[in-house]
CSV table of C-alpha atoms and ligand atoms in Angstrom, one decimal:
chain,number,residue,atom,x,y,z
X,13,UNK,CA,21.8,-13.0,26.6
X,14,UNK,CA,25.2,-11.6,24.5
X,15,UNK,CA,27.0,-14.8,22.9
X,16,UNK,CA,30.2,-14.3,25.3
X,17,UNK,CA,27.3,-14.9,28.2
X,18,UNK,CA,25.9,-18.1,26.1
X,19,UNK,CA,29.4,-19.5,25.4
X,20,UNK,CA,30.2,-19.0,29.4
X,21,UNK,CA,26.9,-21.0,30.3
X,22,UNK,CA,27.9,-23.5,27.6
X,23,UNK,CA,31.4,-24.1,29.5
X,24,UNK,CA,29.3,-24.5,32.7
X,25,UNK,CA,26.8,-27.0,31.5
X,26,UNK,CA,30.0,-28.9,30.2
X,27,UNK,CA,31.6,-28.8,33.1
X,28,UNK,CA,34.4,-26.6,31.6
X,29,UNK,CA,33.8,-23.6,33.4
X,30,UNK,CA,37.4,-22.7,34.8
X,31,UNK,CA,37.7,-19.9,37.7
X,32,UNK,CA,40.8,-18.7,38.9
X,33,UNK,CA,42.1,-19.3,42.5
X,34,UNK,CA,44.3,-16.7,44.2
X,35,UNK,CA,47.2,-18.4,46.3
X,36,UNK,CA,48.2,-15.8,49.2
X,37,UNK,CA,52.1,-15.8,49.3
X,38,UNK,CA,55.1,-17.2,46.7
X,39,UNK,CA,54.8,-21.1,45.6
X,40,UNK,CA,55.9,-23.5,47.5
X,41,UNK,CA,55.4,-26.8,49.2
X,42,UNK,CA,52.5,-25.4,51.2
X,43,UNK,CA,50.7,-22.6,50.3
X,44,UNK,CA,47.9,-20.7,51.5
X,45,UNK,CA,44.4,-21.1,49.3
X,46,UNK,CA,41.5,-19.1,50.5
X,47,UNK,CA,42.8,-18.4,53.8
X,48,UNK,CA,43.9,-21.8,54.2
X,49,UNK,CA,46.9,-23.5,54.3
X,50,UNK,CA,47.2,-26.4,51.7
X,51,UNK,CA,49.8,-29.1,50.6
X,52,UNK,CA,50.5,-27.2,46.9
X,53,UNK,CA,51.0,-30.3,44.1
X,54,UNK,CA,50.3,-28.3,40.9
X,55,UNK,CA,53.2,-25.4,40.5
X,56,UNK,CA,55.9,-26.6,38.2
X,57,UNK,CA,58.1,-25.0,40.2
X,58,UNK,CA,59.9,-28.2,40.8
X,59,UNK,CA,63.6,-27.0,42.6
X,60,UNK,CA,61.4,-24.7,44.7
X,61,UNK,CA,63.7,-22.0,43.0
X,62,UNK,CA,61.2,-19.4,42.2
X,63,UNK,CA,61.4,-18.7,46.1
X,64,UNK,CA,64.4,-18.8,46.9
X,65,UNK,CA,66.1,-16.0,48.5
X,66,UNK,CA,69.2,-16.3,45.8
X,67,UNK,CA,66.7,-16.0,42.8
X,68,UNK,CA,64.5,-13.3,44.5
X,69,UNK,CA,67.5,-11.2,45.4
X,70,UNK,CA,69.3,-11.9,41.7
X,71,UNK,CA,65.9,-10.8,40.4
X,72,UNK,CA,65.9,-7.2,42.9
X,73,UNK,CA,69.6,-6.7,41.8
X,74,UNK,CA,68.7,-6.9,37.7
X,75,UNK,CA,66.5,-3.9,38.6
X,76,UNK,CA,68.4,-2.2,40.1
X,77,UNK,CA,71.3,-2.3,37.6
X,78,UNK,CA,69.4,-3.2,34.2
X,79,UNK,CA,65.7,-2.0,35.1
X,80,UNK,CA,62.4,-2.8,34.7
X,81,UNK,CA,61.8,-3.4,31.5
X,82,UNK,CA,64.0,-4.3,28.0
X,83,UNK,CA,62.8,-1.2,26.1
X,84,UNK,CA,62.7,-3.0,22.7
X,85,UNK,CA,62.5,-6.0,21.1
X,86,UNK,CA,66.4,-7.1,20.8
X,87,UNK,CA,66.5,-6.6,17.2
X,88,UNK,CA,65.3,-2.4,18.2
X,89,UNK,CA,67.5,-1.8,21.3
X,90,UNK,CA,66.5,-4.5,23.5
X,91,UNK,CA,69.9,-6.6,23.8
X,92,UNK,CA,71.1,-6.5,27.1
X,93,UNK,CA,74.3,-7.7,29.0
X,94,UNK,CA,72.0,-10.2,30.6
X,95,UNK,CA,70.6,-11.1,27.7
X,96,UNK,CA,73.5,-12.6,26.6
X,97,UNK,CA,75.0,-13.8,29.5
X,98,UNK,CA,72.1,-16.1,30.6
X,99,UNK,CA,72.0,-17.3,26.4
X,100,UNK,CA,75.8,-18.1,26.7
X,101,UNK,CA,74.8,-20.2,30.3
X,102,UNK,CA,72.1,-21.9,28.6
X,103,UNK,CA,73.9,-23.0,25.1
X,104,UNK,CA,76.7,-24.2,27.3
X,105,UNK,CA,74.2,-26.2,29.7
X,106,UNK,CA,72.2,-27.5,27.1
X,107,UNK,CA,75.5,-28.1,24.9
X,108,UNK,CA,74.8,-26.2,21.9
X,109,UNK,CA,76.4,-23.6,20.1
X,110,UNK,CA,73.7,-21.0,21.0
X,111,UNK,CA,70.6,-20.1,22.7
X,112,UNK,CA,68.3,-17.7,21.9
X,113,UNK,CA,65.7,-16.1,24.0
X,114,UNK,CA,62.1,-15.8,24.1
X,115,UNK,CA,59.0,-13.6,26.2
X,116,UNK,CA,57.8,-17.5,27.2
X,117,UNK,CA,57.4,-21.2,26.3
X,118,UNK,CA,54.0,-20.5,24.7
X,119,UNK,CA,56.3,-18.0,22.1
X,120,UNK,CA,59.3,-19.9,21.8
X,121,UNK,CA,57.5,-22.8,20.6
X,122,UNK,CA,55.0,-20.9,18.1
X,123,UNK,CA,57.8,-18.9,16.8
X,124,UNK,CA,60.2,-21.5,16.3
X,125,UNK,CA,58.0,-23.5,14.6
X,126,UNK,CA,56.5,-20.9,12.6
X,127,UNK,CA,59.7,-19.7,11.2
X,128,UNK,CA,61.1,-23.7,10.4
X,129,UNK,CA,58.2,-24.8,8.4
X,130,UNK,CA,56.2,-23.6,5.6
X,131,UNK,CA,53.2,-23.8,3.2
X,132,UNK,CA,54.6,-26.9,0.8
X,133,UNK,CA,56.4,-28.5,4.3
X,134,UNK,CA,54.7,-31.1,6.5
X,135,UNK,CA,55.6,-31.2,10.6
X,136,UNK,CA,54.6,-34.0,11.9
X,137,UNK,CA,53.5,-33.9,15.9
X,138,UNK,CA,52.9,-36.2,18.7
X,139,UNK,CA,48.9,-35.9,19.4
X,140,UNK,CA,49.8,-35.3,23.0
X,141,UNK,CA,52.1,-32.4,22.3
X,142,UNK,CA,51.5,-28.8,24.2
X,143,UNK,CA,48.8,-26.5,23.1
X,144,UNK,CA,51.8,-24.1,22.3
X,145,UNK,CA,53.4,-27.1,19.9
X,146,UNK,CA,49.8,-27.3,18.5
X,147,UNK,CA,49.3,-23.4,17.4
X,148,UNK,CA,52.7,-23.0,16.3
X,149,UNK,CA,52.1,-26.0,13.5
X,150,UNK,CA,48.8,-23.7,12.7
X,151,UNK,CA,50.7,-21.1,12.4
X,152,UNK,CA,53.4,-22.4,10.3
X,153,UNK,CA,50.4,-23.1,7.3
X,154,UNK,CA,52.4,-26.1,6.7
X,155,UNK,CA,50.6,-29.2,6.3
X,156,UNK,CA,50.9,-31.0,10.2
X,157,UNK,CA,50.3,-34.8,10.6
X,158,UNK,CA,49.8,-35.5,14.4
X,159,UNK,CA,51.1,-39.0,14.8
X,160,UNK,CA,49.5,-41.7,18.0
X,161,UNK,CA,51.4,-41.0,21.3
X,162,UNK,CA,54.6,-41.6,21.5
X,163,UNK,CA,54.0,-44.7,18.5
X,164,UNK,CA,56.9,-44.1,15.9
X,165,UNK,CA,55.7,-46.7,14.1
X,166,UNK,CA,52.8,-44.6,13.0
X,167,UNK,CA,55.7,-41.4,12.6
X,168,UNK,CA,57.3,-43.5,10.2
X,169,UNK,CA,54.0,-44.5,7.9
X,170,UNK,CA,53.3,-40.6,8.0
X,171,UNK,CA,56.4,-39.9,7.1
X,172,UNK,CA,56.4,-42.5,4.2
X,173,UNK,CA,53.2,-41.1,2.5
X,174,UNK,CA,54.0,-37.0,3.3
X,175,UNK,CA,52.1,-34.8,0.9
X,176,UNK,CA,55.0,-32.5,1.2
X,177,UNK,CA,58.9,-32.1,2.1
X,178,UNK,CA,59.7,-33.3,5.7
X,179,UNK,CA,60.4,-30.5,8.1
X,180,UNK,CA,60.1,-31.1,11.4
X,181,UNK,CA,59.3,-33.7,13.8
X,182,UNK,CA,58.0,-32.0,17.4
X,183,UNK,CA,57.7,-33.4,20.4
X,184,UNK,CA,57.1,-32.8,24.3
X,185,UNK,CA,60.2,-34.2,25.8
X,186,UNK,CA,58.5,-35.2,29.2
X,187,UNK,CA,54.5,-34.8,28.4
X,188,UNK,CA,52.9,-32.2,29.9
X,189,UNK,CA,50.1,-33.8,31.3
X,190,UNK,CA,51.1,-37.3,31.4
X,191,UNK,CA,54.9,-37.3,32.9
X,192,UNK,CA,56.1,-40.1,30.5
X,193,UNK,CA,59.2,-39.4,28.1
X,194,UNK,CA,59.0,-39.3,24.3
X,195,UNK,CA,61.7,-42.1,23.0
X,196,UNK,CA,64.1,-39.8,21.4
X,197,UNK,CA,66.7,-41.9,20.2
X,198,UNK,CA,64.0,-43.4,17.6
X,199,UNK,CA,62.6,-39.7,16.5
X,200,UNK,CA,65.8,-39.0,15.9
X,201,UNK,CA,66.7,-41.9,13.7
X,202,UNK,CA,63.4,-41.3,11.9
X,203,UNK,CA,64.2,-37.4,11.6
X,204,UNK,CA,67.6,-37.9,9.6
X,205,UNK,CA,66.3,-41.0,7.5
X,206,UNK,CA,63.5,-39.0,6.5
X,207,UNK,CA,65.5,-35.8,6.2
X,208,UNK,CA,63.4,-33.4,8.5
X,209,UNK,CA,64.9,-31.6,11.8
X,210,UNK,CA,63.5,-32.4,15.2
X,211,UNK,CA,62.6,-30.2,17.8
X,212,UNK,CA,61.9,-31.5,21.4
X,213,UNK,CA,59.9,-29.1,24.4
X,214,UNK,CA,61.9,-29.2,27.2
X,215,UNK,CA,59.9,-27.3,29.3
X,216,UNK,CA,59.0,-30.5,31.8
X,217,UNK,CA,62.0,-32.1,31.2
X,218,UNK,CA,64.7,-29.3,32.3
X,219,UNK,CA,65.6,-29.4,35.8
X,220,UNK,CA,63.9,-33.1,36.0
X,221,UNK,CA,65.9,-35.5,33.8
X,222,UNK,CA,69.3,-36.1,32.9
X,223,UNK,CA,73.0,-35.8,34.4
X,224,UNK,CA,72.5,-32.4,36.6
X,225,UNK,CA,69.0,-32.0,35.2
X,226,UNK,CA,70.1,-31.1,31.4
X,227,UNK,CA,66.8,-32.4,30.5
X,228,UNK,CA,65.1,-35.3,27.9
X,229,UNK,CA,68.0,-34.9,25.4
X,230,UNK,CA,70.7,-34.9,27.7
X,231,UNK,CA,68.9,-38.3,29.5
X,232,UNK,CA,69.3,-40.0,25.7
X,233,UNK,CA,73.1,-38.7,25.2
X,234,UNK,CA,71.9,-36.7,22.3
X,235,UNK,CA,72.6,-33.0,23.5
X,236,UNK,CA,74.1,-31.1,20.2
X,237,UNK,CA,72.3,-34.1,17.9
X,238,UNK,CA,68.9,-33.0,18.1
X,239,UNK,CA,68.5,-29.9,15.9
X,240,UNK,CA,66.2,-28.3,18.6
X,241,UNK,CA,65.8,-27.7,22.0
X,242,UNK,CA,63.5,-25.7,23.7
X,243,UNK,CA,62.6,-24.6,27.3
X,244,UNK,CA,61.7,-22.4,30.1
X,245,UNK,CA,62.6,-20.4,32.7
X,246,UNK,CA,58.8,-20.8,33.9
X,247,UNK,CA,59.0,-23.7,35.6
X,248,UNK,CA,62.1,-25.5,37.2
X,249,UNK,CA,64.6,-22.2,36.7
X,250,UNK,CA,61.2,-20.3,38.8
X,251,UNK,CA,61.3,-17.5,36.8
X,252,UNK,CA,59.9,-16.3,33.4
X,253,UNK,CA,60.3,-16.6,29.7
X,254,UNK,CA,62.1,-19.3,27.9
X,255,UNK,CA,64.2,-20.4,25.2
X,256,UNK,CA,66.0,-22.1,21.8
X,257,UNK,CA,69.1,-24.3,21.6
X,258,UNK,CA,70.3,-24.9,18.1
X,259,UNK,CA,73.4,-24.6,16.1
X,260,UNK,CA,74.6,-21.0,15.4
X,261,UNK,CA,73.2,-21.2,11.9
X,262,UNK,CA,69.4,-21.9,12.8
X,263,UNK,CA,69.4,-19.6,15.6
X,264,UNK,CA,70.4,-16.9,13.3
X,265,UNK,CA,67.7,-17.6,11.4
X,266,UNK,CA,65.4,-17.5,14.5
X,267,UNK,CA,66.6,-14.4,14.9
X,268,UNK,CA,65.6,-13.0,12.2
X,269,UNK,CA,62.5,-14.9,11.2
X,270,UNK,CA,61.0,-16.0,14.5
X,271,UNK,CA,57.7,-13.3,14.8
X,272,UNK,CA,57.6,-13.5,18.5
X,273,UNK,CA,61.6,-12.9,18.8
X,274,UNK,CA,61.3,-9.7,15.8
X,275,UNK,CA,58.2,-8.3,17.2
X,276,UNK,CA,58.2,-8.7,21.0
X,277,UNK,CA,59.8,-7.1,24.1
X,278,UNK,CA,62.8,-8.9,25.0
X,279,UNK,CA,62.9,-10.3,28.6
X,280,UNK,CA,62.7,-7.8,31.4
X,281,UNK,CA,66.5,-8.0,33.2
X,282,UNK,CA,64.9,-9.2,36.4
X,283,UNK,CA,63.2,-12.3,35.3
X,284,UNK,CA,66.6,-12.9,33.4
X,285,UNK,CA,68.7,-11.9,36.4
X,286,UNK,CA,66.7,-14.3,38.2
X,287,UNK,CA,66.8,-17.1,35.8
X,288,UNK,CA,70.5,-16.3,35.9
X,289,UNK,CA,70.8,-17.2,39.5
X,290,UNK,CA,68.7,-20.1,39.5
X,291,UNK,CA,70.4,-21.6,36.7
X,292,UNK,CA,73.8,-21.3,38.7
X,293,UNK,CA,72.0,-22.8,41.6
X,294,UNK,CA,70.7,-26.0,39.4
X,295,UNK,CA,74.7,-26.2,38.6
X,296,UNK,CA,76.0,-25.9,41.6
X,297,UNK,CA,73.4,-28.4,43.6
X,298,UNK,CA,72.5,-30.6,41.2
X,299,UNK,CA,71.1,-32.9,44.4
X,300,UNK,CA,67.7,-31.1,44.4
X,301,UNK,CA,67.2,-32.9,40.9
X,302,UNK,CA,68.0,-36.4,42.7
X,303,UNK,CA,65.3,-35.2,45.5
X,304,UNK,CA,62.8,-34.7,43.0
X,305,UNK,CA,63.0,-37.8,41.3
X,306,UNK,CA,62.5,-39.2,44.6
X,307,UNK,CA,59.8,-37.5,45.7
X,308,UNK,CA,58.3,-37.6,42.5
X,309,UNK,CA,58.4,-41.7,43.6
X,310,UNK,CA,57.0,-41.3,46.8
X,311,UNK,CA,54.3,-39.8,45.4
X,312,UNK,CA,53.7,-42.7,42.5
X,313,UNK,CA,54.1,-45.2,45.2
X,314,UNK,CA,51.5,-43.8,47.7
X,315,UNK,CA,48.7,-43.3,45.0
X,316,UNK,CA,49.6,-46.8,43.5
X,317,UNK,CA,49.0,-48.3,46.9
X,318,UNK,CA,45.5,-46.5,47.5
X,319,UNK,CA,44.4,-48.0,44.0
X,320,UNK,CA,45.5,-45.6,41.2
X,321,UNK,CA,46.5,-45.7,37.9
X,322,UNK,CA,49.0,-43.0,36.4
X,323,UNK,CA,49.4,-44.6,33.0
X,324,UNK,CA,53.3,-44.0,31.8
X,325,UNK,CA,54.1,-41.4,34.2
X,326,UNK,CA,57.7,-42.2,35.3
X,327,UNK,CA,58.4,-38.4,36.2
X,328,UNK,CA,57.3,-35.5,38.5
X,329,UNK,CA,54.0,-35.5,36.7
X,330,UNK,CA,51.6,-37.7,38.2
X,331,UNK,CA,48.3,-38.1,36.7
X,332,UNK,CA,44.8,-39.9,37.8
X,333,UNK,CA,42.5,-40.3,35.2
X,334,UNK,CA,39.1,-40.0,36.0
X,335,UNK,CA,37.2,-39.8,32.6
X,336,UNK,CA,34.5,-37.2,32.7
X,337,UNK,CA,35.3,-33.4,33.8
X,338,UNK,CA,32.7,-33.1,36.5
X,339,UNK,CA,33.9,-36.3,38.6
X,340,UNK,CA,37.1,-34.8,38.2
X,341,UNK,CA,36.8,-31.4,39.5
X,342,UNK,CA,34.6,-33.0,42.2
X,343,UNK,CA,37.5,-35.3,43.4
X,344,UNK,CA,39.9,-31.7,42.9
X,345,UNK,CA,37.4,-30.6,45.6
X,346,UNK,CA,37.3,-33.0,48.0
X,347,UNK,CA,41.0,-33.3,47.8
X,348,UNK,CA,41.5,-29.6,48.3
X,349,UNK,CA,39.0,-30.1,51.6
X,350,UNK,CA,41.6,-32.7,52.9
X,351,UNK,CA,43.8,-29.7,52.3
X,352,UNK,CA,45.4,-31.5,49.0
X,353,UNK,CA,46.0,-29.2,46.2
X,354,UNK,CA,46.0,-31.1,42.7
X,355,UNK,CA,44.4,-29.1,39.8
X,356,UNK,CA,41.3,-31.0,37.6
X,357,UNK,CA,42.8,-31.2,34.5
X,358,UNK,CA,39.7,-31.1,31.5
X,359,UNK,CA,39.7,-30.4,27.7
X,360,UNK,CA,41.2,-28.7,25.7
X,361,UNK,CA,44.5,-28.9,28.4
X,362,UNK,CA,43.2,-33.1,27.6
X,363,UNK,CA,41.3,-34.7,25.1
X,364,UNK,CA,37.9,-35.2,25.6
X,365,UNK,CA,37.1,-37.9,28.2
X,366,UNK,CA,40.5,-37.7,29.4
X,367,UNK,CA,40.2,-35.4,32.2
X,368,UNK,CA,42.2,-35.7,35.1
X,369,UNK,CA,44.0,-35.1,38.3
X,370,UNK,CA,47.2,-33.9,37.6
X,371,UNK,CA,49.9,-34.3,40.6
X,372,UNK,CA,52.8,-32.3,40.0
X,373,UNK,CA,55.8,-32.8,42.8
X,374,UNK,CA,58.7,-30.3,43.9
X,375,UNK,CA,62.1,-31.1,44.9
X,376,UNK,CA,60.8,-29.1,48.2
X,377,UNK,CA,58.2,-31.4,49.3
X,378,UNK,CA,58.6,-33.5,52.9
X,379,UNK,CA,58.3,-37.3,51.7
X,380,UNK,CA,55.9,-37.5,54.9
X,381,UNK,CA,53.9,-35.1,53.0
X,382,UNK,CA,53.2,-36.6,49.3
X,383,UNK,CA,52.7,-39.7,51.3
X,384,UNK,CA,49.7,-38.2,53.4
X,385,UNK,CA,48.5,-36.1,50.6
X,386,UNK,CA,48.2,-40.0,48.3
X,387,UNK,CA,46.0,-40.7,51.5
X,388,UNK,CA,43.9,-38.1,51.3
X,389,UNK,CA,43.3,-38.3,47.2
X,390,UNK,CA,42.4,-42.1,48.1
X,391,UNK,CA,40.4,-41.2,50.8
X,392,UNK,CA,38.6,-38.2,49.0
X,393,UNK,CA,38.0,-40.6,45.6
X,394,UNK,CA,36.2,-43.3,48.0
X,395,UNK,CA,34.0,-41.0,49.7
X,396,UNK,CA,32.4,-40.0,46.1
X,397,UNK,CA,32.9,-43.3,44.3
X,398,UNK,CA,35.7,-42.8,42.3
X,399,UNK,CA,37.9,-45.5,43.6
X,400,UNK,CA,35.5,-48.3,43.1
X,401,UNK,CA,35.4,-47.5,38.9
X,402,UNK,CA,36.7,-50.4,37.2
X,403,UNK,CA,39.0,-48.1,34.9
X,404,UNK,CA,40.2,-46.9,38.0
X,405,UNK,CA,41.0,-49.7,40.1
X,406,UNK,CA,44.8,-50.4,40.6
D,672,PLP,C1,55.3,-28.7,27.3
D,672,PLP,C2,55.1,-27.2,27.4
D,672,PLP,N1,55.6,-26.4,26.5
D,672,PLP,C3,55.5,-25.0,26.6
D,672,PLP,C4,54.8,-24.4,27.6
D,672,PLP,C5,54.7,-23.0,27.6
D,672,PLP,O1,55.7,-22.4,28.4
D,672,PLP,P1,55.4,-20.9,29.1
D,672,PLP,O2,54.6,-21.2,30.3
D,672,PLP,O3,56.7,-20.4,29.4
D,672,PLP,O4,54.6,-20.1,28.1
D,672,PLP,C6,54.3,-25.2,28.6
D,672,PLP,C7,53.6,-24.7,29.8
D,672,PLP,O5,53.4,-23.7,30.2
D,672,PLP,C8,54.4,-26.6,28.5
D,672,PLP,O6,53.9,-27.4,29.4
């Protein structure tokens, strides 16, 4: 047996194994799974933009004018009219003085952080941050301190005792698997006492929270105070690739000091033409973020009624802990027989004995639906014992 085949049968014995499933058709409410159609509750797609005729056609038009591909990385010959364009949208959305560009979420936040802190610096990070947050503080070589969830009580005695200068405080803005909200205003009083900069992931939060969906920042009246805001064009704006707001200073600095910026393909016009277009739709019919939120409570509701527990979740991102990763990817199972798609979420996405269902709701969904679909989940949990598990009884 090689080693790669001894590691896979590791992850099997574990329970970690992961395969992929091919979903026939673009995301949306329903979807079709293996030839069959399903009730889709795992595509951060939220607005249901990444479908929309708009986007797709924005996307088929930057083709056509820009073509496929950017060429370069910007700092080469990669700048593009749409480059810009969607950076000027995005600074003025978010309300910064600039906005700067990445190939994704996953680069934006590695590079970002990468390029703020150093070897002598300390960041300090929520333990429940995104993997992305997590490699780009390993990447940095400053010294990190991960600080209890969302506790800024325990930020502020790291802080207090740093073997280091302050640089950054990082945090999700709504938690990627968990849907609760970090509690900004406090990070950001601790960031300027403590002289370090904090940077918040709005990858969850954009499109979800806040006056038109301006995001986690926006929500706490703090757009232009906090130093840095990040997010993508993945997930509600249903394209590809993401970004930084900052002040003009810092994102000159990103430019030239941010790896994945300096040594990376810029965007490919189409995913920006379509992030473009979906951007303008968010603006223009900033009700789909209301129906969210109020799917994204129809949803809570129904679960909470068959017996579920979602810890904090107050957002679009509903989770049901169930402990163990087997139990869990037998509930994602039975679920998906009942025609409810929900992805098991298991370590390292969670820490261990954490894994999960992870419900994730679009502005698209019929209420009728998520209501049905909570039945299902209950239904599914009873019929292999789930439901009756005291840490999961409502
Ligand atoms: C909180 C958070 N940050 C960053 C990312 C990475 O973004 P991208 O998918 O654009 O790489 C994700 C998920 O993908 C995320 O959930």
């Amino acid at each position: 047996m090689t080693d790669v085949a001894a590691r896979l049968e590791e992850l099997r014995e574990r329970g970690l194994y992961r395969r992929l499933r091919l979903i026939e058709g673009p995301q949306g409410p329903r979807v079709t799974l293996s030839g069959r159609e399903v009730l889709l509750l795992c595509s951060n797609d939220y607005l249901g933009l990444a479908a929309d005729r708009r986007v797709r056609e924005a996307a088929a038009e930057a083709a056509l004018r820009w073509g496929a591909g950017a060429g370069a990385s910007r700092l080469i010959s990669g700048t593009m009219q749409p480059h810009r364009e969607l950076e000027a949208a995005l600074a003025a959305f978010k309300g910064y003085d600039r906005a700067l560009l990445f190939g994704s979420g996953y680069l934006a936040n590695t590079g970002t952080i990468a390029a703020l802190a150093g070897p002598g610096e300390v960041v300090f990070s929520d333990e429940l941050n995104h993997a992305s947050i997590i490699d780009g503080c390993r990447l940095s070589r400053a010294e990190t301190l991960v600080y209890r969830h969302n506790d800024v009580d325990h930020l502020e005695s790291l802080l207090r005792s740093a073997p280091g200068t302050p640089a950054l405080i990082v945090t999700d803005g709504i938690f990627s698997m968990d849907g609760d909200v970090a509690p900004l205003p406090e990070l950001l009083e601790l960031a300027h006492r403590y002289g370090a900069r904090l940077m918040v992931d709005e990858a969850h939060a954009t499109g979800a929270l806040g006056p038109g969906g301006r995001g986690s920042v926006s929500a706490a009246g703090l757009s232009g105070e906090v130093d840095i805001v990040m997010g993508t064009m993945g997930k509600s704006l249903g394209s590809y690739g993401a970004y930084v707001c900052a002040n003009e200073e810092t994102v000159d600095f990103l430019v030239n000091r941010a790896r994945p910026f300096v040594f990376s393909t810029a965007p490919a016009p189409p995913i920006v033409g379509a992030a473009l277009a979906a951007l303008s739709i968010l603006e223009a019919e900033p009700e789909r973020v209301d129906r969210l939120m109020a799917n994204a409570l129809v949803l809570r509701e129904g679960l909470a009624a068959e017996g579920f527990r979602m810890g904090d979740s107050t957002t679009q991102i509903v989770p049901i802990e169930i402990g163990e990763a087997e139990p869990t990817m037998a509930l994602c199972e039975r679920a998906l027989e009942r025609g409810v798609f929900a992805q098991g979420i298991r370590p390292p996405t969670v820490p261990e004995g954490s894994s999960r269902l992870r419900f994730t709701v679009m502005a698209t969904h019929d209420p009728e639906d998520l209501r049905r679909a909570a039945r299902e989940v209950g239904a599914a949990a009873r019929e292999i014992g789930l439901l009756k598990a005291p840490t999961l009884a409502g």
